[in-house]
């Protein structure tokens, strides 16, 4: 096999040798390792005043081609056939391989946000010269350790203005490179798709500097679609001219695109169609003599230059003079900072764990749990459907706070061995979502991978069946497993399938992560198997990583708890002491409050049910019905009441909110607010079954006498009729309720 060899002209008139590896690249498995997002790199330069730029000598040639693969990259010349022993420009995956190499050798310094690296370009920055020199020496030391060299003519040291990746960087400001903008006004109007793509390629590189870029460029982008006929008109001429004018103005402080748009609502709760926020920017704000960097969302709404939102006001806690209309930042001294700082004090483990379980105290230690899970026969397999095509994905940018959280996540999980660097040809997106406590939860979006995964039909327990086992119980102990899914390894050879892409590179999990298809089934199977004997004796309830132990007396409860702890110890599993509850008569489990002989809905979950706003979209309605369906066992004739609402969630059903649906919505909120309690059934006592049926659904309630001899519901069941069943006669529909 061989690839063509030829020369192309360089700007200085010399010739550049090239190998045409297109045919080879077409047959090469792609490496999904990402190159850094230039916008994310620029965001790290906040507060930077001094810069040093280094340029690596030999570039790709610093990397060997893997032994045995050299012949695949052979190229043919008039003087014979040759094969490279080092990596050449033009080879598929060369950028990914080189960026991975640079990221790995500089990982510690990159994590500290001390340098930017894009391929063979290195930018070191700081707010003072002394620190810049220290960082530069660290970088040079790493280069020396890895036998890498620099081009002195392209290196720039200790300056306050530098060109990097087509940007001119100064303290607190980023500009487009005027050299790149030279002649933008003389750019000729395109007459072919190729010429238009050339212009848009330039525009896309600098699009962050242009407000509403996508809207302005939309008429031009339309022409680049496949099979779109060429039709240049006045609308496209205006778009072309507007973009040239905007680029000529050379704005600074570019806008960044948000990972997810933020919807804006009017005062009456309706969505504002023109107010959706899609971009943010970082701007220095000067309050008196105090400079602060503000994270600002960009919107076209309102006439004010800046609106300081509640999150900013909470974080800075400024002094506001409402009479004079002024705002100032508080001056904080070391003494006040120390006074305001709170230290979390945690109790010793022996104080958290009852003495009866001190033989297993090591199971509650966090440090002991930070280990790689032992090999088990339950390794999680990712079995893909036949003809599954591996997917790459986009790389999400991140806010400064998210970058810090990402570095913490990667450092922690790399140390534990839960993830490792990857060269996978397939990748899933990585991003963060907000948790209730204001911290960030890392997420991998495995939707595409899950779509191509063969499903595991192993069932999760029915919550109703679990609750029925609690008859005659008076005392409870609840245990919460530490590390959850991470206790299960991913099957050898399947790890690369779950690779995820971050701004720090491509990584693959070695243990099971949340979001993977079949993870719940794999984990429930594992827990059911190791606790099979105890579960069979109806001594415990297990739902994923939650364990509930119960009994009618404390002595038996302690004996069962010790049995459970022994099984956990045998299987190298650990617990979270702060989430474990021992020997109580009331406990929250799976969204239920469990007491002797009674089950209630969790009042925490019901908080604000009366204030739930009336839905205006199917998505909002499904959110409400999702809550209702979880607790439907507590509500008599639930299916009949909810039927008008469920109708609206059908595919292709037009949205039509009317009085009937308003009544159903209000009735359900009132019923949930009443917080009914269910009796835990005793199979040794007689039951009374009461059924009813309407035109659209059947319902039933199961009664049993409580300790006072009064009938109390054990549960409600209701089911909507299908179109055929709705045509049954009255007595047939009534019988369906019994069946």
XYZ file of C-alpha atoms in Angstrom:
739
model
C 0.000 0.000 0.000
C 1.220 3.510 -0.780
C 0.033 7.116 -0.689
C 0.876 9.877 -3.215
C 3.626 12.410 -2.517
C 3.778 15.995 -3.871
C 4.661 19.611 -2.987
C 2.551 22.714 -2.289
C 3.718 26.342 -2.278
C 4.305 28.072 1.045
C 3.706 31.820 1.625
C 7.448 32.552 1.514
C 7.804 30.913 -1.909
C 9.419 27.687 -0.685
C 7.873 24.236 -1.113
C 6.114 22.127 1.506
C 6.240 18.307 1.087
C 2.873 16.581 1.450
C 1.608 13.019 1.574
C -1.986 12.501 0.421
C -3.282 10.090 3.064
C -6.990 10.446 2.206
C -7.433 6.812 1.104
C -5.580 5.527 4.178
C -7.512 7.846 6.493
C -10.814 6.666 5.020
C -10.024 3.145 6.213
C -8.608 4.144 9.621
C -10.605 3.742 12.842
C -11.045 7.241 14.247
C -9.766 8.323 17.664
C -12.434 10.468 19.350
C -9.918 12.273 21.575
C -10.907 15.976 21.478
C -8.870 19.039 20.686
C -9.415 21.873 23.215
C -12.181 24.381 22.545
C -10.458 27.681 21.846
C -13.168 29.537 23.751
C -12.533 27.467 26.867
C -8.801 28.159 26.613
C -9.391 31.916 26.373
C -11.664 31.898 29.447
C -8.746 30.769 31.605
C -6.875 34.002 30.975
C -8.829 36.024 33.523
C -6.578 38.269 35.626
C -3.548 37.423 33.408
C -1.167 40.334 32.802
C 2.064 38.721 31.553
C 2.562 36.035 28.928
C 5.247 33.687 27.623
C 4.633 31.730 24.417
C 6.644 28.616 23.472
C 6.633 26.800 20.120
C 7.668 23.148 19.998
C 10.266 22.083 17.473
C 9.528 19.151 15.101
C 5.830 18.974 16.055
C 4.309 15.620 15.094
C 7.762 14.186 14.376
C 8.306 13.869 18.141
C 5.977 10.829 18.157
C 6.968 7.402 16.850
C 4.604 5.441 14.638
C 3.694 2.201 16.409
C 5.993 -0.704 15.572
C 4.457 -2.714 12.741
C 2.286 0.145 11.455
C 4.947 2.101 9.546
C 4.320 0.345 6.219
C 0.680 1.446 6.252
C 1.805 5.076 5.870
C 4.254 4.403 3.003
C 4.399 7.092 0.295
C 5.536 6.847 -3.318
C 8.012 9.271 -4.921
C 9.914 9.371 -8.225
C 12.935 8.146 -6.266
C 11.227 5.139 -4.710
C 8.853 3.991 -1.941
C 9.417 5.184 1.632
C 7.664 4.691 4.950
C 7.736 7.092 7.925
C 8.968 5.963 11.337
C 7.571 9.056 13.059
C 4.157 10.699 12.855
C 3.629 12.924 9.800
C 1.127 15.683 9.151
C -1.976 14.454 7.315
C -2.312 11.083 9.050
C -5.741 10.426 10.530
C -5.700 10.704 14.357
C -2.363 12.594 14.373
C -3.926 15.668 16.067
C -5.662 13.457 18.661
C -2.464 11.489 19.381
C -0.342 14.615 19.732
C -2.861 16.504 21.895
C -3.215 13.460 24.158
C 0.565 13.287 24.518
C 0.843 16.988 25.404
C -2.115 16.872 27.807
C -0.679 13.868 29.610
C 2.838 15.180 30.179
C 1.502 18.581 31.305
C -1.629 17.306 33.120
C -0.657 18.621 36.575
C 0.198 22.107 35.317
C -2.884 22.298 33.064
C -5.130 21.364 35.991
C -3.683 24.259 37.979
C -4.661 26.569 35.068
C -1.070 27.682 34.715
C -0.734 27.080 30.955
C -2.716 26.684 27.748
C -1.733 23.972 25.264
C -3.046 23.623 21.739
C -1.054 21.043 19.793
C 2.568 22.322 19.734
C 1.753 25.844 20.987
C 2.185 26.566 24.709
C 1.026 29.773 26.409
C 2.125 30.452 29.994
C 0.438 33.298 31.858
C 0.252 34.970 35.259
C -0.688 38.186 37.008
C 2.942 38.869 38.001
C 6.373 38.307 36.476
C 7.808 36.315 39.370
C 5.056 33.719 39.155
C 5.288 33.664 35.330
C 9.000 32.825 35.522
C 8.374 30.061 38.050
C 5.707 28.509 35.812
C 7.924 28.848 32.731
C 10.707 26.978 34.501
C 8.242 24.193 35.415
C 7.200 23.908 31.768
C 10.793 23.871 30.530
C 11.603 21.165 33.077
C 8.768 18.962 31.728
C 10.005 19.511 28.162
C 13.514 18.530 29.233
C 12.262 15.369 30.963
C 10.425 14.355 27.791
C 13.304 15.147 25.394
C 11.385 17.932 23.623
C 12.900 21.054 22.062
C 11.777 24.584 21.120
C 12.106 27.028 18.206
C 13.753 30.117 19.722
C 12.714 32.354 16.809
C 9.042 31.618 17.543
C 9.183 31.875 21.338
C 8.117 35.108 23.052
C 8.958 35.835 26.681
C 7.380 38.002 29.386
C 5.170 40.298 27.329
C 1.815 41.971 27.970
C 0.480 41.400 24.469
C 0.768 38.156 22.543
C -0.745 36.454 19.498
C -2.090 32.990 20.275
C -4.385 30.858 18.097
C -5.392 33.806 15.915
C -6.211 36.041 18.897
C -4.397 39.067 20.269
C -4.361 38.661 24.043
C -3.900 41.568 26.432
C -4.705 41.924 30.149
C -8.488 41.441 30.529
C -9.077 41.685 26.764
C -9.038 39.420 23.733
C -9.083 40.807 20.176
C -9.191 39.286 16.743
C -5.773 39.309 15.086
C -5.718 42.387 12.771
C -3.384 40.461 10.439
C -6.158 37.908 9.918
C -8.690 40.712 9.384
C -6.611 42.521 6.780
C -8.605 42.774 3.571
C -11.911 41.588 5.070
C -13.697 44.589 3.519
C -12.238 43.689 0.089
C -13.432 40.051 0.320
C -15.276 39.513 -2.997
C -18.894 38.431 -3.044
C -18.952 34.616 -3.450
C -20.318 33.026 -6.635
C -19.978 29.339 -5.703
C -20.601 27.177 -2.646
C -16.836 26.604 -2.342
C -16.164 30.356 -2.187
C -18.996 30.837 0.325
C -17.656 28.039 2.545
C -14.244 29.709 2.516
C -15.787 32.956 3.809
C -17.939 31.164 6.409
C -14.912 29.179 7.569
C -13.220 32.462 8.467
C -16.395 33.792 10.107
C -16.980 30.634 12.166
C -13.494 30.847 13.645
C -14.220 34.329 15.034
C -17.966 33.953 15.575
C -17.601 34.392 19.359
C -16.862 38.085 18.814
C -20.077 38.745 16.876
C -23.469 39.189 18.645
C -26.316 37.158 17.127
C -23.878 35.586 14.667
C -26.044 32.535 13.879
C -29.066 34.689 13.016
C -27.054 36.976 10.744
C -25.244 34.113 8.982
C -28.351 31.915 8.617
C -29.198 33.020 5.012
C -25.605 32.201 3.977
C -25.484 28.852 5.769
C -28.685 27.848 3.965
C -26.806 27.892 0.631
C -24.204 25.371 1.885
C -26.768 22.612 2.474
C -26.586 19.521 0.302
C -28.699 19.786 -2.880
C -29.596 23.424 -2.115
C -29.769 25.343 -5.445
C -27.518 28.420 -5.689
C -29.688 31.519 -5.392
C -27.908 34.718 -4.329
C -30.352 37.477 -3.416
C -30.544 40.809 -1.575
C -31.058 39.079 1.823
C -27.776 37.196 1.388
C -25.964 40.285 0.139
C -27.043 42.131 3.302
C -25.891 39.245 5.504
C -22.518 39.125 3.721
C -22.009 42.899 4.062
C -23.147 42.974 7.695
C -20.671 40.273 8.692
C -17.788 42.068 6.967
C -18.700 45.306 8.773
C -18.966 43.570 12.144
C -15.582 41.874 11.760
C -14.024 45.164 10.678
C -15.158 46.784 13.944
C -12.842 44.369 15.842
C -14.875 43.889 19.032
C -13.247 42.389 22.126
C -14.516 40.295 25.076
C -16.357 37.666 23.004
C -19.580 35.958 23.961
C -19.569 32.244 24.826
C -22.341 29.796 23.998
C -24.140 28.169 26.932
C -24.298 24.355 27.060
C -28.089 24.585 27.374
C -30.252 27.633 26.525
C -32.008 29.329 29.461
C -35.709 30.000 28.828
C -37.120 33.373 29.937
C -40.702 33.698 31.179
C -42.967 36.724 31.353
C -44.559 37.875 34.614
C -47.689 35.829 33.860
C -45.636 32.639 33.497
C -45.836 32.366 29.710
C -42.552 31.787 27.842
C -40.941 34.836 26.220
C -40.268 33.674 22.664
C -37.601 36.323 21.967
C -35.893 36.242 25.342
C -34.186 32.833 25.371
C -30.592 33.248 26.625
C -27.999 31.319 24.612
C -24.676 33.090 25.400
C -22.643 34.416 28.310
C -19.528 36.566 28.670
C -16.891 37.307 31.313
C -16.427 41.044 31.875
C -14.226 42.932 34.347
C -16.298 45.307 36.516
C -14.703 48.108 38.544
C -16.391 49.069 41.850
C -14.449 52.008 43.286
C -10.880 50.711 43.275
C -11.890 47.029 43.386
C -11.822 45.034 40.130
C -14.008 41.938 39.925
C -14.671 39.511 37.075
C -18.386 39.005 36.424
C -20.091 36.077 34.704
C -22.815 37.788 32.635
C -25.647 36.266 30.612
C -26.256 38.011 27.273
C -29.811 39.003 26.379
C -31.498 41.485 24.053
C -34.240 42.201 26.616
C -34.315 45.512 28.481
C -32.427 48.771 27.951
C -29.946 48.462 30.844
C -26.290 47.666 30.090
C -25.992 45.221 33.010
C -28.506 43.680 35.409
C -26.865 42.198 38.523
C -28.837 39.051 39.324
C -29.576 37.390 42.660
C -26.747 34.782 42.367
C -24.172 37.586 41.947
C -25.661 39.614 44.807
C -25.600 36.566 47.098
C -21.999 35.743 46.211
C -20.620 39.300 46.575
C -23.085 40.564 49.209
C -22.471 44.225 48.215
C -23.567 47.352 50.039
C -26.577 48.845 48.197
C -27.695 52.433 48.795
C -31.239 52.426 47.433
C -31.692 56.170 48.023
C -28.619 57.218 46.054
C -28.763 54.284 43.621
C -25.184 53.173 44.300
C -23.575 49.790 44.882
C -20.171 49.005 46.407
C -18.196 45.872 47.277
C -17.524 45.249 50.969
C -13.910 45.469 52.066
C -12.966 42.161 53.638
C -10.030 41.815 56.004
C -8.292 38.619 57.014
C -9.925 38.862 60.436
C -13.458 39.102 59.022
C -12.773 36.257 56.580
C -11.628 34.018 59.416
C -14.593 35.036 61.513
C -17.031 34.191 58.732
C -15.426 30.886 57.905
C -17.282 27.890 59.293
C -15.690 24.577 59.924
C -17.675 21.407 59.572
C -17.128 19.139 62.528
C -18.036 15.534 62.041
C -18.650 13.079 64.833
C -16.296 10.129 65.258
C -17.562 6.964 63.580
C -18.031 5.210 66.908
C -20.529 7.894 67.905
C -22.491 7.455 64.674
C -22.611 3.652 64.707
C -24.336 1.768 67.552
C -22.027 -0.388 69.692
C -23.736 -3.582 68.455
C -22.105 -3.064 65.046
C -18.610 -1.890 65.991
C -17.183 -5.189 64.723
C -17.972 -3.832 61.255
C -16.845 -0.244 61.864
C -14.380 -0.444 58.938
C -17.312 -0.806 56.520
C -18.242 2.810 57.261
C -14.785 4.307 56.647
C -14.537 6.451 53.519
C -10.811 5.904 53.057
C -11.204 2.119 53.098
C -13.876 2.418 50.401
C -11.607 4.338 48.021
C -10.329 1.236 46.292
C -10.816 -0.385 42.937
C -13.664 -2.932 43.148
C -12.759 -6.610 43.244
C -13.452 -8.758 40.180
C -16.898 -10.331 40.332
C -19.004 -12.468 37.986
C -21.320 -9.453 37.604
C -19.037 -7.308 35.417
C -21.234 -4.987 33.354
C -21.333 -5.958 29.684
C -22.152 -3.418 26.955
C -23.506 -5.677 24.223
C -24.189 -3.679 21.075
C -26.808 -4.448 18.448
C -25.614 -5.910 15.127
C -24.517 -3.264 12.623
C -24.210 -0.629 15.361
C -22.218 2.335 14.020
C -19.886 3.964 16.586
C -20.734 7.608 17.231
C -18.437 10.483 18.049
C -19.953 13.509 19.804
C -19.606 17.246 20.228
C -17.404 18.713 22.930
C -19.261 20.853 25.469
C -17.644 24.057 26.702
C -17.682 24.776 30.437
C -17.906 27.691 32.824
C -14.949 28.383 35.144
C -16.811 26.744 38.044
C -17.478 23.655 35.934
C -13.817 23.435 34.921
C -12.818 23.308 38.588
C -15.418 20.590 39.227
C -14.185 18.679 36.144
C -10.587 18.717 37.359
C -11.702 17.453 40.768
C -13.781 14.700 39.155
C -10.967 13.574 36.847
C -8.287 13.693 39.546
C -10.373 11.712 42.025
C -11.498 9.064 39.552
C -8.103 8.657 37.886
C -6.555 8.098 41.326
C -9.185 5.490 42.179
C -8.768 3.804 38.805
C -12.457 4.356 37.982
C -11.498 5.993 34.654
C -8.464 5.966 32.377
C -7.350 7.862 29.247
C -8.916 6.506 26.074
C -8.280 6.225 22.321
C -11.802 5.025 21.586
C -13.350 5.758 18.158
C -16.679 6.421 19.910
C -17.466 8.972 22.588
C -20.374 10.342 24.604
C -20.787 13.964 25.772
C -19.860 15.033 29.295
C -21.409 17.950 31.182
C -22.629 19.051 34.623
C -26.097 19.569 36.077
C -26.955 21.524 39.217
C -27.753 19.615 42.400
C -30.220 20.856 45.021
C -27.404 21.907 47.344
C -25.870 24.123 44.642
C -22.979 21.794 43.794
C -22.456 20.198 40.383
C -23.212 16.613 39.374
C -21.072 15.154 36.552
C -23.114 13.482 33.800
C -22.332 11.447 30.716
C -24.991 11.566 27.997
C -25.154 7.939 26.904
C -28.362 8.326 24.838
C -26.728 7.344 21.520
C -24.844 4.414 23.077
C -27.936 3.213 24.947
C -29.969 3.326 21.738
C -27.578 0.773 20.233
C -27.278 -1.446 23.335
C -29.104 -4.776 23.652
C -31.437 -4.399 26.639
C -31.243 -6.547 29.772
C -34.784 -7.523 30.835
C -33.850 -8.152 34.485
C -36.627 -6.482 36.550
C -36.403 -3.929 39.330
C -38.613 -4.733 42.357
C -42.150 -3.350 42.394
C -42.292 -0.806 45.203
C -45.797 -1.928 46.139
C -44.612 -5.515 46.578
C -41.735 -4.360 48.774
C -44.063 -2.356 51.029
C -46.379 -5.363 51.479
C -43.561 -7.269 53.202
C -43.488 -4.821 56.108
C -46.476 -6.306 58.006
C -46.061 -6.560 61.810
C -42.808 -4.584 61.720
C -41.999 -2.109 64.491
C -38.278 -1.347 64.145
C -36.155 -0.385 61.139
C -32.516 0.009 60.135
C -31.679 1.626 56.827
C -28.280 1.242 55.135
C -26.974 3.198 52.152
C -24.241 1.675 50.013
C -21.193 3.790 49.250
C -20.081 4.269 45.607
C -23.265 2.705 44.179
C -22.751 1.596 40.579
C -18.988 2.139 40.899
C -18.805 -1.140 42.844
C -19.270 -3.038 39.557
C -16.524 -3.253 36.955
C -17.226 -2.859 33.266
C -16.515 -6.074 31.397
C -12.993 -6.326 29.986
C -12.984 -5.111 26.385
C -16.178 -3.064 26.740
C -14.723 -0.010 28.502
C -13.968 1.920 25.288
C -17.646 1.789 24.309
C -18.528 4.059 27.252
C -15.761 6.618 26.581
C -16.727 10.229 27.282
C -15.276 13.451 25.888
C -14.216 16.378 28.079
C -12.227 19.560 27.564
C -9.362 17.725 29.313
C -9.413 14.815 26.876
C -11.065 11.469 26.207
C -11.590 9.023 29.081
C -13.237 5.644 29.469
C -14.765 4.228 32.657
C -13.464 0.989 34.126
C -16.429 0.768 36.508
C -20.144 1.132 35.908
C -21.383 4.728 35.748
C -24.858 6.178 36.126
C -26.660 6.628 32.812
C -25.449 3.459 31.109
C -28.218 1.274 29.703
C -28.711 -1.888 31.812
C -26.846 -0.431 34.812
C -29.928 -0.675 37.069
C -30.525 -4.269 35.946
C -26.882 -5.264 36.481
C -26.736 -3.679 39.931
C -30.096 -5.067 41.123
C -29.088 -8.558 39.945
C -25.821 -8.265 41.887
C -27.573 -7.134 45.098
C -30.325 -9.749 44.801
C -27.779 -12.544 44.326
C -25.493 -11.736 47.254
C -28.494 -11.236 49.601
C -30.692 -13.990 48.119
C -30.931 -16.088 51.308
C -31.848 -13.139 53.547
C -34.322 -11.733 50.988
C -36.039 -15.130 50.727
C -36.579 -15.083 54.484
C -38.301 -11.683 54.045
C -35.818 -10.138 56.452
C -34.777 -7.186 54.273
C -35.860 -5.010 51.365
C -33.342 -4.070 48.680
C -33.865 -1.505 45.954
C -30.618 -0.735 44.137
C -28.164 0.605 46.771
C -30.801 1.137 49.499
C -31.226 -1.606 52.120
C -34.050 -1.671 54.674
C -33.852 -4.171 57.539
C -36.982 -4.620 59.666
C -38.359 -6.691 62.529
C -40.986 -6.720 65.275
C -38.335 -6.572 68.023
C -34.921 -4.979 68.525
C -33.027 -8.179 69.294
C -34.047 -9.773 65.999
C -33.368 -6.521 64.127
C -29.785 -6.437 65.457
C -29.228 -10.061 64.508
C -30.432 -9.422 60.940
C -28.366 -6.220 60.667
C -25.217 -8.138 61.640
C -26.031 -10.748 58.973
C -26.367 -7.988 56.354
C -23.119 -6.319 57.438
C -21.363 -9.673 57.215
C -22.530 -10.146 53.610
C -21.317 -6.623 52.761
C -17.933 -7.405 54.302
C -17.624 -10.667 52.341
C -18.328 -8.771 49.099
C -15.994 -5.821 49.785
C -18.845 -3.297 49.979
C -18.935 -0.169 52.146
C -21.552 2.166 53.609
C -22.151 5.903 54.051
C -22.505 6.427 57.829
C -24.177 9.834 57.370
C -27.013 8.216 55.403
C -27.483 5.132 57.581
C -30.257 5.097 60.205
C -30.307 2.528 63.005
C -33.080 1.041 65.117
C -35.891 3.564 64.592
C -39.676 3.285 64.441
C -40.087 5.718 61.575
C -37.978 5.765 58.443
C -38.028 7.244 54.919
C -37.565 4.604 52.226
C -38.155 5.017 48.476
C -40.154 8.200 48.945
C -42.408 6.671 51.631
C -42.550 7.305 55.371
C -42.827 3.912 57.034
C -44.153 3.455 60.556
C -45.436 0.332 62.345
C -48.432 -0.894 60.287
C -48.676 2.341 58.258
C -47.169 3.859 55.120
C -47.391 7.564 54.291
C -46.288 9.718 51.407
C -43.110 11.650 52.212
C -44.255 15.172 53.253
C -40.963 16.571 51.892
C -41.986 15.343 48.432
C -45.443 16.891 48.876
C -44.085 20.321 49.807
C -45.438 22.892 47.383
C -47.927 20.529 45.682
C -50.672 23.157 46.083
C -48.418 25.768 44.428
C -47.653 23.537 41.427
C -48.370 25.827 38.435
C -50.909 24.824 35.828
C -49.035 23.184 32.921
C -48.807 24.919 29.529
C -46.916 22.218 27.613
C -46.912 18.424 27.348
C -43.481 18.348 28.995
C -44.778 20.265 32.024
C -47.842 18.019 32.214
C -45.717 14.858 32.066
C -43.607 16.194 34.928
C -46.733 16.567 37.072
C -48.134 13.160 36.069
C -44.761 11.536 36.779
C -45.052 12.728 40.380
C -48.688 11.580 40.569
C -48.008 8.131 39.122
C -45.365 7.432 41.763
C -47.917 7.919 44.565
C -51.036 6.701 42.731
C -51.509 3.807 45.208
C -52.586 6.388 47.802
C -55.324 7.934 45.642
C -58.768 6.313 45.112
C -59.965 6.164 41.473
C -56.702 7.708 40.329
C -56.959 6.556 36.680
C -60.452 8.007 36.292
C -59.454 11.354 37.777
C -56.211 11.584 35.760
C -57.756 10.341 32.491
C -58.401 13.841 30.997
C -54.757 14.770 31.712
C -53.313 11.538 30.327
C -55.262 12.124 27.109
C -53.127 15.199 26.397
C -49.876 13.206 26.560
C -50.791 10.945 23.638
C -48.751 11.227 20.464
C -50.150 13.788 17.978
C -52.821 14.881 20.466
C -53.386 18.658 20.026
C -52.930 20.728 23.191
C -56.347 21.837 24.430
C -56.566 22.805 28.099
C -60.167 23.130 29.270
C -62.268 23.260 32.452
C -62.413 19.443 32.695
C -58.617 19.251 32.788
C -58.375 22.152 35.218
C -60.728 20.292 37.586
C -58.695 17.082 37.272
C -55.472 18.974 37.953
C -56.941 20.717 41.026
C -58.556 17.514 42.359
C -55.280 15.605 42.231
C -53.431 18.388 44.050
C -56.107 18.406 46.774
C -56.012 14.613 47.158
C -52.230 14.566 47.494
C -52.356 17.447 49.978
C -54.638 15.398 52.253
C -51.685 12.960 52.737
C -53.662 9.720 53.201
C -52.040 6.763 55.007
C -52.109 3.123 53.907
C -52.294 0.129 56.235
C -49.593 -2.492 55.706
C -51.614 -5.646 54.863
C -51.456 -8.804 56.949
C -52.032 -11.878 54.790
C -53.259 -13.852 57.821
C -56.254 -11.535 58.291
C -59.328 -11.257 56.033
C -59.558 -8.556 53.350
C -62.462 -6.585 51.952
C -62.301 -5.635 48.265
C -64.425 -2.774 46.981
C -64.543 -2.063 43.230
C -66.069 0.547 40.982
C -65.989 1.447 37.291
C -66.657 4.505 35.184
C -66.793 4.821 31.422
C -63.047 5.339 31.153
C -61.471 3.368 34.026
C -61.965 0.833 36.809
C -60.864 1.249 40.405
C -60.575 -0.860 43.530
C -59.648 -0.407 47.165
C -58.376 -3.181 49.436
C -59.463 -2.829 53.083
C -58.369 -4.546 56.262
C -59.190 -3.922 59.925
C -56.522 -2.009 61.823
C -55.566 -2.461 65.487
C -58.687 -0.499 66.547
C -60.966 -2.722 64.467
C -61.685 0.051 61.955
C -61.426 -0.631 58.231
C -58.398 1.107 56.686
C -57.288 1.052 53.049
C -54.196 -1.047 52.271
C -53.969 0.387 48.783
C -55.849 1.728 45.805
C -55.573 0.407 42.288
C -57.058 1.830 39.142
C -56.598 1.207 35.456
C -57.767 3.131 32.405
C -59.850 1.233 29.848
C -58.737 0.822 26.273
C -61.038 1.870 23.391
C -62.612 -1.623 23.187
C -63.176 -1.908 26.967
C -64.880 1.490 27.034
C -67.627 -0.016 24.838
C -68.361 -2.802 27.383
C -71.676 -2.853 29.191
C -71.811 -1.474 32.730
C -71.700 -4.859 34.540
C -68.818 -6.041 32.320
C -66.807 -2.938 33.237
C -67.611 -3.579 36.930
C -66.333 -7.158 36.617
C -63.112 -5.881 35.061
C -62.504 -4.034 38.317
C -62.592 -7.336 40.233
C -60.448 -9.185 37.705
